[in-house]
mmCIF file of C-alpha atoms in Angstrom:
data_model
loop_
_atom_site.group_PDB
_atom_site.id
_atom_site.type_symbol
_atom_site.label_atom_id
_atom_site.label_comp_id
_atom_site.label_asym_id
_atom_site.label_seq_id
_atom_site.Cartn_x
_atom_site.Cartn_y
_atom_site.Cartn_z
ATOM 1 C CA UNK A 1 -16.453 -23.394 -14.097
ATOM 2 C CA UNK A 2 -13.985 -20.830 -16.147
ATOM 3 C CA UNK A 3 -12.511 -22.207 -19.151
ATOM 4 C CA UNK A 4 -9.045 -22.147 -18.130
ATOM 5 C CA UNK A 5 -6.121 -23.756 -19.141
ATOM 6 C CA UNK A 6 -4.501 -25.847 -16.255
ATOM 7 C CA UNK A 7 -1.195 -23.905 -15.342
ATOM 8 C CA UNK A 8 -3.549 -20.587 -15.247
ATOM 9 C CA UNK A 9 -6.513 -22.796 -13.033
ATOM 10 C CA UNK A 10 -3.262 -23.963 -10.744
ATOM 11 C CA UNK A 11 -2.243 -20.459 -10.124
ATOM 12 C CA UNK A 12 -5.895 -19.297 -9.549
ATOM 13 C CA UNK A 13 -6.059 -22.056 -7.037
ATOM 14 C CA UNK A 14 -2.936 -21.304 -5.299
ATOM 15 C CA UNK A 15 -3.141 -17.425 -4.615
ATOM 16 C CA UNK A 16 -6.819 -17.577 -3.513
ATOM 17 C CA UNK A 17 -9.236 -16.902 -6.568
ATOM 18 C CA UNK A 18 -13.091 -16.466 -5.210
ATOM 19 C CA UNK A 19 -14.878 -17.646 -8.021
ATOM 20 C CA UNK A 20 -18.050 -16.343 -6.805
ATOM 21 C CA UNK A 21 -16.130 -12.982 -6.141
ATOM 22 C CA UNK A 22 -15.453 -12.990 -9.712
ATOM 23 C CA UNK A 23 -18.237 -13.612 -11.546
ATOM 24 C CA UNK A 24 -20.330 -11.129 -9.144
ATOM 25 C CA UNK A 25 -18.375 -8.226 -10.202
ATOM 26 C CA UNK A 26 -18.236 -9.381 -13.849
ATOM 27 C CA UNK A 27 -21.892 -9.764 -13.797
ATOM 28 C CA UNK A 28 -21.952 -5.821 -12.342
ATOM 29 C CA UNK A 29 -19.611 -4.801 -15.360
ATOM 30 C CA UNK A 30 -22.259 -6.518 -17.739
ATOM 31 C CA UNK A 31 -25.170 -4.526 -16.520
ATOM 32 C CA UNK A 32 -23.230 -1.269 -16.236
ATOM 33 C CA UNK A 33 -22.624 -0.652 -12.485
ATOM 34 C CA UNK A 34 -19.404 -0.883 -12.586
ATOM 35 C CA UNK A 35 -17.797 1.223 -14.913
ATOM 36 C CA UNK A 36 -15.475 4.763 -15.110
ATOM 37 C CA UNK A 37 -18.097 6.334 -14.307
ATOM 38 C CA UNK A 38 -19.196 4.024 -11.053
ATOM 39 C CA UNK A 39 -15.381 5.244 -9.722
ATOM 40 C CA UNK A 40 -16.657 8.654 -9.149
ATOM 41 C CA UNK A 41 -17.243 9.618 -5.825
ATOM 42 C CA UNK A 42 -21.330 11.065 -5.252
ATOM 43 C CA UNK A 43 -21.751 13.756 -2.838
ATOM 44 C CA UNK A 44 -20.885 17.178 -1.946
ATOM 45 C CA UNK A 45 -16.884 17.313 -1.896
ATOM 46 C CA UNK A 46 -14.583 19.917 0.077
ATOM 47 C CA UNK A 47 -10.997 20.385 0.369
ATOM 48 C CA UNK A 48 -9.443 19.639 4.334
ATOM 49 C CA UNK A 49 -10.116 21.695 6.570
ATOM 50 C CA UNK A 50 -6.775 23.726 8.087
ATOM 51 C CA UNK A 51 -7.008 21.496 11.212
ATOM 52 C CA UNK A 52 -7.550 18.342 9.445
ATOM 53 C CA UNK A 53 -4.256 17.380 8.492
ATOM 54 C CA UNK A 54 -1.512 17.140 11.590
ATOM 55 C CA UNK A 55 1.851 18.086 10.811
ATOM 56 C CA UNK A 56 4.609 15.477 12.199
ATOM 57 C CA UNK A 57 6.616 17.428 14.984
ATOM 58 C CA UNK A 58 10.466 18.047 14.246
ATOM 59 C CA UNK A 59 12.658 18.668 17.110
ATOM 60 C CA UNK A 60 12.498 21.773 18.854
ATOM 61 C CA UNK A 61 8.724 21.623 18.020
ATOM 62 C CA UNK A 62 5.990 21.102 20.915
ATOM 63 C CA UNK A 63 5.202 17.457 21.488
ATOM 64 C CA UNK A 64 8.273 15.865 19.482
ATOM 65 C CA UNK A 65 9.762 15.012 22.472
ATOM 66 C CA UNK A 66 6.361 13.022 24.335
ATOM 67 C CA UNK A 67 5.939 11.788 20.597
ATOM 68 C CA UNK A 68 9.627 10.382 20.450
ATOM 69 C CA UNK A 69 8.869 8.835 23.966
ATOM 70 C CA UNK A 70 5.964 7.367 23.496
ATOM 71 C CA UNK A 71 7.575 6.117 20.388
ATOM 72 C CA UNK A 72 10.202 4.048 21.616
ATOM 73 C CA UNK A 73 8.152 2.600 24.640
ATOM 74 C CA UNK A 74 5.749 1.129 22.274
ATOM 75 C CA UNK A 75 8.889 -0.440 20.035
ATOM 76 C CA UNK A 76 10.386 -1.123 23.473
ATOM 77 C CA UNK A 77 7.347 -3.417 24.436
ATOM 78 C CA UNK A 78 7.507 -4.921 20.872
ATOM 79 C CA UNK A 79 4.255 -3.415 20.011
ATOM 80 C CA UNK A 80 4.798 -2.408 16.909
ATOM 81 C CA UNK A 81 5.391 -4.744 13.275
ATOM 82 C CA UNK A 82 6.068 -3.744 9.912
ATOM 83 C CA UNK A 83 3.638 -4.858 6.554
ATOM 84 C CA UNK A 84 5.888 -4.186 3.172
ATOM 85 C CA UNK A 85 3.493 -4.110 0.452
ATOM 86 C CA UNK A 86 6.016 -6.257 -2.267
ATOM 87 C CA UNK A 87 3.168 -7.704 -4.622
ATOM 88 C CA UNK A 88 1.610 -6.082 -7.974
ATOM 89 C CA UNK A 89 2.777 -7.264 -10.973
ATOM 90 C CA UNK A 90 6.194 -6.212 -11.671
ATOM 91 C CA UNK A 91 6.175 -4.792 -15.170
ATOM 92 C CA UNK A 92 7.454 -1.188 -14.692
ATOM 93 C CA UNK A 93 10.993 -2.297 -14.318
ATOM 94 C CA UNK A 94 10.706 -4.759 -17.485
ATOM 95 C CA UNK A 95 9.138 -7.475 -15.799
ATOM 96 C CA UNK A 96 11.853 -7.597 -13.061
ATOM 97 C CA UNK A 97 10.362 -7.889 -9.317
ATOM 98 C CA UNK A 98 11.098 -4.246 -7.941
ATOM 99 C CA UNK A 99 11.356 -5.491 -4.700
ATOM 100 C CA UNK A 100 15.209 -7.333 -5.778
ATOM 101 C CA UNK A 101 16.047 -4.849 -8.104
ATOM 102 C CA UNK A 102 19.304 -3.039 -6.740
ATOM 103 C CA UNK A 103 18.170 0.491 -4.894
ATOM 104 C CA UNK A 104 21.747 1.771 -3.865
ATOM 105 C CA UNK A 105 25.376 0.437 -2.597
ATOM 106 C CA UNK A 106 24.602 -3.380 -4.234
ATOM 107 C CA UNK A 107 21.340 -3.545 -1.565
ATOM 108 C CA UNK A 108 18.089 -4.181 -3.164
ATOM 109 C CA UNK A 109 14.667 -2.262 -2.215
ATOM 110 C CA UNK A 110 13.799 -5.433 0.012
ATOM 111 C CA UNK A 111 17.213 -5.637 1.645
ATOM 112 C CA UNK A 112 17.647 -2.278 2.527
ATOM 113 C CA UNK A 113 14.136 -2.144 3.889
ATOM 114 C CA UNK A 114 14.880 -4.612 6.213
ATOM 115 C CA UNK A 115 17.793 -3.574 6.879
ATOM 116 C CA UNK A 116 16.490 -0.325 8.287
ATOM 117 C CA UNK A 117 14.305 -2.249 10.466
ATOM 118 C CA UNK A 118 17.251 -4.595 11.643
ATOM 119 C CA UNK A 119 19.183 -1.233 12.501
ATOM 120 C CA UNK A 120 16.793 0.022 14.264
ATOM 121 C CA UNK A 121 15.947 -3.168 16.518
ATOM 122 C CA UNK A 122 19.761 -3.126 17.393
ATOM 123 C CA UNK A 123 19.895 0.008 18.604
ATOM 124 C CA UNK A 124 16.867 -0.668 20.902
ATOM 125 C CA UNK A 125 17.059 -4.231 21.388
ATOM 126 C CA UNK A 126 13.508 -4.658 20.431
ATOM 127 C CA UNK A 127 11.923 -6.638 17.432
ATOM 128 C CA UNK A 128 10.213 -5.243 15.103
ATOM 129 C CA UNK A 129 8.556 -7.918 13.317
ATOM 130 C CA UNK A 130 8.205 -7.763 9.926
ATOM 131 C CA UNK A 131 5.604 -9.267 7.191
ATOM 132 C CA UNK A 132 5.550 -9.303 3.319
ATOM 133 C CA UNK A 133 2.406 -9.099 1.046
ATOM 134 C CA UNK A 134 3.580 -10.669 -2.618
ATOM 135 C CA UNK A 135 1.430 -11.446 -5.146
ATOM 136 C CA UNK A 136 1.476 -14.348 -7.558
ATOM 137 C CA UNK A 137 3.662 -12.477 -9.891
ATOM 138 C CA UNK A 138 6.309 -11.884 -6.978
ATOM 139 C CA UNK A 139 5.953 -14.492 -4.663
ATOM 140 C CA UNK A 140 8.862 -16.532 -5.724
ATOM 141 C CA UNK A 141 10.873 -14.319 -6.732
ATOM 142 C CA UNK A 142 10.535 -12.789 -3.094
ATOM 143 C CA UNK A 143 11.085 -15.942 -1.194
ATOM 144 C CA UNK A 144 14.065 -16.404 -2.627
ATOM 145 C CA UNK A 145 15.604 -13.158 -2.936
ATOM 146 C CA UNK A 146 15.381 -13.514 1.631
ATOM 147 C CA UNK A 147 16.656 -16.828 1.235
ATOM 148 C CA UNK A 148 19.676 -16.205 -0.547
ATOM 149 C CA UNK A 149 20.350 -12.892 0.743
ATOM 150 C CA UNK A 150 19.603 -13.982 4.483
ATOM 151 C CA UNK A 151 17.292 -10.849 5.190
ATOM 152 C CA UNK A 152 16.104 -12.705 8.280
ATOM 153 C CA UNK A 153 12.673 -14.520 9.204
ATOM 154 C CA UNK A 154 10.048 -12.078 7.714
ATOM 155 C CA UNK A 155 6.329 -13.260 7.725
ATOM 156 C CA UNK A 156 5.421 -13.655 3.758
ATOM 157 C CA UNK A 157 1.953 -13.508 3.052
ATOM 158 C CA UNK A 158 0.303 -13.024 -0.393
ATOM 159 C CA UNK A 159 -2.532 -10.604 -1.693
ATOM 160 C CA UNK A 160 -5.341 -12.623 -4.480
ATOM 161 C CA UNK A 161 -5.396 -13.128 -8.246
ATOM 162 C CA UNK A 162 -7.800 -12.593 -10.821
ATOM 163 C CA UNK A 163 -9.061 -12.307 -13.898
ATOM 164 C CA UNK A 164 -9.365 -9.297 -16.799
ATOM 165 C CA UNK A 165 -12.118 -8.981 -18.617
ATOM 166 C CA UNK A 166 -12.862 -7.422 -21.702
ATOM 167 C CA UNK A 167 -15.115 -4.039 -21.455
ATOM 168 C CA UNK A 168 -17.939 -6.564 -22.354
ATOM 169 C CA UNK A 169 -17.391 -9.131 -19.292
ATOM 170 C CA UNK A 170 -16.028 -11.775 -21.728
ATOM 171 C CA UNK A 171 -12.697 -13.363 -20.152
ATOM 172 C CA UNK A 172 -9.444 -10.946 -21.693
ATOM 173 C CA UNK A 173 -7.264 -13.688 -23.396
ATOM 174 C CA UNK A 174 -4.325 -12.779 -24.960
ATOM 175 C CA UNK A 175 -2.794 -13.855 -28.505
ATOM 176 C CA UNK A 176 -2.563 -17.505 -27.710
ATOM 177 C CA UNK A 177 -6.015 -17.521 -25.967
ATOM 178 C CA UNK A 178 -5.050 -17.534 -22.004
ATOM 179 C CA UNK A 179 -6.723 -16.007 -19.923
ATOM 180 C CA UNK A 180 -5.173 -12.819 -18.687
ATOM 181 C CA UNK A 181 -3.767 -12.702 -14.764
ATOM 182 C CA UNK A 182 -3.692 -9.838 -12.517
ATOM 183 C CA UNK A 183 -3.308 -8.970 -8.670
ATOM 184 C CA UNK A 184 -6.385 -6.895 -8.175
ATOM 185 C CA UNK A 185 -4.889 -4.148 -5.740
ATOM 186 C CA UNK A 186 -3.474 -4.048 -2.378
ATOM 187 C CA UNK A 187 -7.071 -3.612 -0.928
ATOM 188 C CA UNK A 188 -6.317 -7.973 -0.563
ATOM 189 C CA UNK A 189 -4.632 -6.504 2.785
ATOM 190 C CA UNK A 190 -7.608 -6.779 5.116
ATOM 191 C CA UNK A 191 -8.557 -10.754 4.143
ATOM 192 C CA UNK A 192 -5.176 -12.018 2.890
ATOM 193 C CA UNK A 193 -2.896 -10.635 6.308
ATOM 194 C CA UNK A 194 -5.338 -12.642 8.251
ATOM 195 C CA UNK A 195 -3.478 -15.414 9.573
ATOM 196 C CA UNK A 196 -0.252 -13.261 9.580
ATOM 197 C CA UNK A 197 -1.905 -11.071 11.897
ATOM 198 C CA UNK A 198 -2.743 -13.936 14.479
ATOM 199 C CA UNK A 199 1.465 -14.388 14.936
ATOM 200 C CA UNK A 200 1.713 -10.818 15.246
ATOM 201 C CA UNK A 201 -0.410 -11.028 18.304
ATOM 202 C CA UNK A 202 1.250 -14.099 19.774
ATOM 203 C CA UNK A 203 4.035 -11.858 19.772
ATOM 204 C CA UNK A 204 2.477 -8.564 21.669
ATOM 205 C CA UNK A 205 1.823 -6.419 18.433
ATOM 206 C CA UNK A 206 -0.542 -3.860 19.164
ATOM 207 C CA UNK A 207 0.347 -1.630 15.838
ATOM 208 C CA UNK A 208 1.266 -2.198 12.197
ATOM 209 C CA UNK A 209 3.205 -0.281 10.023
ATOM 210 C CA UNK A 210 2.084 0.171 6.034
ATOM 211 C CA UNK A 211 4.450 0.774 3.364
ATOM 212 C CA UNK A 212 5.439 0.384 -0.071
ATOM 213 C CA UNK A 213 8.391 -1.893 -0.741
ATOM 214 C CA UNK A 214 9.568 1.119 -3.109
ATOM 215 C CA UNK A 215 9.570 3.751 -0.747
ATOM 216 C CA UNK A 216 12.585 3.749 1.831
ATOM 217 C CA UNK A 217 11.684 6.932 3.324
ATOM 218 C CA UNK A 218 8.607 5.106 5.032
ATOM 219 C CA UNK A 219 10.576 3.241 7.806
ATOM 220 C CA UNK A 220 9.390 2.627 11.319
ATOM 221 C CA UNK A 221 9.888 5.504 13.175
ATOM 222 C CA UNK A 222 9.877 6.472 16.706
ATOM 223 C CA UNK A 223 8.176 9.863 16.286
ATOM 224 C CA UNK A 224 5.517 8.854 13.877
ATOM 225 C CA UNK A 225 4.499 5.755 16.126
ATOM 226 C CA UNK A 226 3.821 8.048 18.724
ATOM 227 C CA UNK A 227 1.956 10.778 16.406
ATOM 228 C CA UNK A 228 0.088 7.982 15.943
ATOM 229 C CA UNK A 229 -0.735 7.047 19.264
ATOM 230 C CA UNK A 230 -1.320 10.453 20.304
ATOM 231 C CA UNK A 231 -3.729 11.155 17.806
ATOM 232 C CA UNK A 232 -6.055 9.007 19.573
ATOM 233 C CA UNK A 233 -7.414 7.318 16.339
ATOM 234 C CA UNK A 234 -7.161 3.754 15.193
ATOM 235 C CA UNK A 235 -5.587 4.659 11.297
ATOM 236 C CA UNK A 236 -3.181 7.313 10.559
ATOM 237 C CA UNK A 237 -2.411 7.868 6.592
ATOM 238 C CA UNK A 238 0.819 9.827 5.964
ATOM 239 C CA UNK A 239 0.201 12.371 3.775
ATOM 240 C CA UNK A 240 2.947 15.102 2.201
ATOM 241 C CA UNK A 241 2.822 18.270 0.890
ATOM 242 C CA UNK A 242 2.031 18.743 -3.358
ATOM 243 C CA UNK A 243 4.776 19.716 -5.351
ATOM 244 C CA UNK A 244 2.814 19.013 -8.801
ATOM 245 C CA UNK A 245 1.621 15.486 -7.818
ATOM 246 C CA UNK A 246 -1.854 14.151 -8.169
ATOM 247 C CA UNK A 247 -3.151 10.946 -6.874
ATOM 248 C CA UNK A 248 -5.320 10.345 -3.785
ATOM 249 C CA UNK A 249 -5.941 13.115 -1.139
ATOM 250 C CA UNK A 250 -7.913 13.556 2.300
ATOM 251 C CA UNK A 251 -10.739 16.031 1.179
ATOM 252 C CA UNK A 252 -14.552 15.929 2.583
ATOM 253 C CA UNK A 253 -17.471 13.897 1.213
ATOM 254 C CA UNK A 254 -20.890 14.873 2.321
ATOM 255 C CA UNK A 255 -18.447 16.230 6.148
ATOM 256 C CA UNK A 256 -16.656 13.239 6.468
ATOM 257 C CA UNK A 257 -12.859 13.508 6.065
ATOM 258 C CA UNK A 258 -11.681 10.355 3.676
ATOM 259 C CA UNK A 259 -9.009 9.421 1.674
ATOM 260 C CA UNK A 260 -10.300 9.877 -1.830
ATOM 261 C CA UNK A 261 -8.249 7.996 -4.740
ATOM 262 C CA UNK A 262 -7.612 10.487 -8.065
ATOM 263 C CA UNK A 263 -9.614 8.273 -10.580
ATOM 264 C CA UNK A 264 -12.369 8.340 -8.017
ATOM 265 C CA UNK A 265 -12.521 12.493 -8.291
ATOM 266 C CA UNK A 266 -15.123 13.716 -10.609
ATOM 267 C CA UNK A 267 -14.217 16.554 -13.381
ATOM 268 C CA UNK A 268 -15.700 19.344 -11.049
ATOM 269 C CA UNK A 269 -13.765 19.328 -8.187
ATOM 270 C CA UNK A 270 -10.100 21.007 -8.826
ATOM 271 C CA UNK A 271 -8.016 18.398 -6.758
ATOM 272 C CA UNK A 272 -5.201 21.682 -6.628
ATOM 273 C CA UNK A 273 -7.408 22.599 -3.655
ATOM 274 C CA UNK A 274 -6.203 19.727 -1.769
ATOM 275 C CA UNK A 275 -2.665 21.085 -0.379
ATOM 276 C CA UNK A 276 -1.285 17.250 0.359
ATOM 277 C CA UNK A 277 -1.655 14.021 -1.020
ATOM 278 C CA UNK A 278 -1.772 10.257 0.223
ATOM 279 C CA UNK A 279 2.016 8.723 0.199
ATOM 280 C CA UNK A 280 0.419 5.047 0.751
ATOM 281 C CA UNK A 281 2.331 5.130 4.438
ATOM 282 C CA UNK A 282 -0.286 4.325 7.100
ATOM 283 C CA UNK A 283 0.024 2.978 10.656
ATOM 284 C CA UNK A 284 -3.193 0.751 12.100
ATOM 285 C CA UNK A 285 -4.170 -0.314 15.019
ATOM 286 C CA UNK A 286 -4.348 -4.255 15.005
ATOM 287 C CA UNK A 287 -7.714 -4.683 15.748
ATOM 288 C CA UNK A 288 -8.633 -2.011 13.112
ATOM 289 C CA UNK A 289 -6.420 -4.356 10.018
ATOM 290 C CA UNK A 290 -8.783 -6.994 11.582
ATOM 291 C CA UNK A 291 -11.601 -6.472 10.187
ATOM 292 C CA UNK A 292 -13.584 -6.700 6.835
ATOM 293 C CA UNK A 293 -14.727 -3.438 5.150
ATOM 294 C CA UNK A 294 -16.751 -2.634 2.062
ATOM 295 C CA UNK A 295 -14.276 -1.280 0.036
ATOM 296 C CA UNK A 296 -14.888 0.338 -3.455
ATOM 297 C CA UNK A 297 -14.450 -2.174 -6.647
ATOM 298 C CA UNK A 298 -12.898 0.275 -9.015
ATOM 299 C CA UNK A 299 -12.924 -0.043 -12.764
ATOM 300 C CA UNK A 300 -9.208 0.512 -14.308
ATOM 301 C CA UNK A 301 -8.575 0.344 -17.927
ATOM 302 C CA UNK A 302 -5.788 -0.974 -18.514
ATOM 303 C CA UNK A 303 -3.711 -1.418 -21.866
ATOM 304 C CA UNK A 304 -2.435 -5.382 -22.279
ATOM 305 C CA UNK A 305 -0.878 -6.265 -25.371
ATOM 306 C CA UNK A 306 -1.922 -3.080 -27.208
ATOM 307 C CA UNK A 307 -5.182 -3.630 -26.331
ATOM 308 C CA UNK A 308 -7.466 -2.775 -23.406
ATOM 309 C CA UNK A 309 -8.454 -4.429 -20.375
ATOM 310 C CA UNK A 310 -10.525 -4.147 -17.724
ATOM 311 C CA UNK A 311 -9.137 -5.061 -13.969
ATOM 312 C CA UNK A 312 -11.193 -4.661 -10.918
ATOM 313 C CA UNK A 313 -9.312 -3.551 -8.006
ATOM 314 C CA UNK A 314 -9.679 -2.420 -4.091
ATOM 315 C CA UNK A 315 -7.563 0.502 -2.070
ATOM 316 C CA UNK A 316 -6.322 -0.118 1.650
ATOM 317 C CA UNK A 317 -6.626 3.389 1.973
ATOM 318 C CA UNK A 318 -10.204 3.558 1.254
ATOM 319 C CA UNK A 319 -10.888 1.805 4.814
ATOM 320 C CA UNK A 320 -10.796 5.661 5.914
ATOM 321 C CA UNK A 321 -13.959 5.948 4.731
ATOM 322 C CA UNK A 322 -14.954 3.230 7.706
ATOM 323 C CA UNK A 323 -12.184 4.079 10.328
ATOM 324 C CA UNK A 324 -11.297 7.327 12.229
ATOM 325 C CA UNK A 325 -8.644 8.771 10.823
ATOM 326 C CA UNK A 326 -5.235 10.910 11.590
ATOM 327 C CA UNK A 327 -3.729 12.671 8.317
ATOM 328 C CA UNK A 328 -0.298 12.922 9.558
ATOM 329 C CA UNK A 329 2.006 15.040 6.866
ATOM 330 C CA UNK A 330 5.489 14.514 6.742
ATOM 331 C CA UNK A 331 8.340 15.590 5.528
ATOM 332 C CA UNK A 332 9.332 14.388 1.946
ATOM 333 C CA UNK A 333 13.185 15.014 1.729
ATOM 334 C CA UNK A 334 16.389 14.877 4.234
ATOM 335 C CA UNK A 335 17.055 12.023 6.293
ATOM 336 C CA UNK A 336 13.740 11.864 8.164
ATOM 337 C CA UNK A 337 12.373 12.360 4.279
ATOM 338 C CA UNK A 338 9.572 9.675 4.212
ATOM 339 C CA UNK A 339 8.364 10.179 0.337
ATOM 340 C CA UNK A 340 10.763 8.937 -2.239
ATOM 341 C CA UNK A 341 9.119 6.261 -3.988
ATOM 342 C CA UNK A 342 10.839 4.533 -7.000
ATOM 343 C CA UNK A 343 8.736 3.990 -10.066
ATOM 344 C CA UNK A 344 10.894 3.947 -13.287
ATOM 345 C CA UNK A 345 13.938 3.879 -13.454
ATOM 346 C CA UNK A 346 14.597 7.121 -14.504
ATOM 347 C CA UNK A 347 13.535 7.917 -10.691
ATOM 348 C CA UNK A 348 16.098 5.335 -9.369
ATOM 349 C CA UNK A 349 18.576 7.253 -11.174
ATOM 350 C CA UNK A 350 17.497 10.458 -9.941
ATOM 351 C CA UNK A 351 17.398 9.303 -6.353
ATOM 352 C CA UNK A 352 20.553 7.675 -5.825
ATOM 353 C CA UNK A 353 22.191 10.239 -3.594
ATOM 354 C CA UNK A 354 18.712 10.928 -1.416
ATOM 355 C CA UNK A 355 18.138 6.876 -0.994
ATOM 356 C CA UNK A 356 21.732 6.384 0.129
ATOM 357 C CA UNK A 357 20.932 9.872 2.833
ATOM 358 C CA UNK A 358 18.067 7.523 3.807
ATOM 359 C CA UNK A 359 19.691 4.340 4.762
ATOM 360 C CA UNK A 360 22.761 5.565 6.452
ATOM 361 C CA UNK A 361 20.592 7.710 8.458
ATOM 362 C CA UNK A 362 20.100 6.779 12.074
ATOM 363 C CA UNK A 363 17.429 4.268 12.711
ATOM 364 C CA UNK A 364 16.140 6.963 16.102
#
């Protein structure tokens, strides 16, 4: 059993700790297989491909119009739900949960999220069901922010919690000698939506929307549904267009087109030659969100307390390695913008004028 104290064990118990999880991977960082250098992908790597990635259509291009159709069938039916990814561990905004912190016009992230959504269920008099992923560090917080804001009935389901460890496997404690929480990545999606996903079907949902609680541009749309259901696949990631940003990227390992995480690059492949980059938007089929995948345990140093830690954490993303997949770029600016995410809040500030474009714009 780990030596815990009791309010740490109660929270362990509570948001789903696998003990047995745990002390595998721990037992892999002891011998040495999982490490920085275990992140790095093996295998011969290539940029896409011209015809890999599938630009969005605007109007006036071919196949907006069948995509906008097919679009608001599907939301017609009530086919389609939303998952906002609201967990982590809310320290970039000095420990304040992003998802209530005020985004524009008094509405937080959360509220004008949902409000989107609402708007756009009025105008087709459709639901759109949505679902929240929190995390132990946000799950309150969350719950009450919809209760006293009255943002509706959302689903509320929360990612796992773990451990850090010390680059030697010992438990990280801090100064008073806890042990050290963390939400180990929003790879928890395929296991912890589990039961969420059985309501979603009770209620005809045939495809789920992914998106960061952060980013407003990443509403449901009626064109991008149907890009994504012409694209014949079960996963499409949204990707956009670089303009000096690194992070994860569709390129080709050993011929298969993935979505490879930066960390997970290795020195020799110059990710410049990758023209787009993964915005953390994806739509899934439901059957596809259904399943359990071998994702990769990465190794992230992280500083706690001045010192550094070790958390082990999983990518939804990563599932393209498993899944046929659509790269679907879109535009990043502009009221169909779909990339404005909201970090620090130096970006907030930046962004005020584009975020309040984005939620007056029309829901279709």
């Amino acid at each position: 059993m780990i030596d815990v104290d009791q309010d740490t064990a109660s929270v362990l118990e509570r948001f789903g700790f696998d003990e047995p999880l745990f002390e595998s991977l721990r037992a892999r960082v002891v011998a040495g297989e999982l490490s920085p250098e275990s992140n790095l992908v093996r295998g011969s790597i290539e940029p896409p491909r011209e015809n890999d990635v599938t630009p969005l259509p605007t109007p006036g291009d071919a196949g907006y119009e069948d995509a906008r159709s097919a679009g608001l069938e599907a939301l017609g039916r009530g086919e389609v739900a939303q998952i906002v990814l609201a967990g982590g561990m809310a320290t970039r905004f000095g420990g304040v949960v992003k998802a209530v912190l005020t985004a524009v016009d008094g509405k937080s992230f959360l509220e004008a999220k949902l409000e989107q959504t609402s708007a756009l269920e009025r105008a087709l008099d459709a639901s759109v069901p949505a679902a929240l992923m929190t995390s132990f560090a946000t799950d309150a917080t969350i719950r009450g922010h919809v209760e006293e804001r009255s943002l509706g009935d959302p689903l509320v389901f929360h990612q796992f919690v773990s451990l850090r460890l010390e680059a030697s496997g010992d438990l990280f404690r801090d100064a008073d000698g806890h042990a050290s929480l963390y939400a180990p990545g929003h790879g928890d999606l395929f296991q912890a939506v589990r039961g969420t996903l059985a309501a979603m079907r009770e209620r005809g949902v045939r495809i789920v929307t992914i998106s960061n609680v952060d980013n407003l541009g990443a509403r449901v749309d009626p064109v991008v549904v149907g890009a994504h259901l012409a694209g014949g696949l079960p996963l499409t990631c949204e990707v956009a267009r670089k303009e000096g940003d690194m992070g994860g990227a569709p390129v080709r390992v050993d011929g298969r087109l993935q979505l490879v995480e930066g960390p997970r690059f290795p020195p020799s492949f110059d990710q410049e030659l990758a023209p787009v980059f993964n915005t953390n938007t994806a739509l899934v089929d439901i059957d596809a969100l259904d399943e359990d995948y071998d994702l990769t345990w990465l190794y992230v140093q992280k500083a706690v307390d001045g010192r550094d830690a070790v958390q082990l954490e999983r990518l939804y993303h990563e599932v393209s390695a498993f899944v046929p997949t659509q790269y679907l770029e879109v535009p990043r600016r502009g009221p169909r913008g779909r990339f404005l995410p909201i970090k620090t809040p130096a970006d907030l500030e930046r962004a005020e004028a584009d975020l309040r474009e984005l939620v007056s714009a029309s829901p279709i």
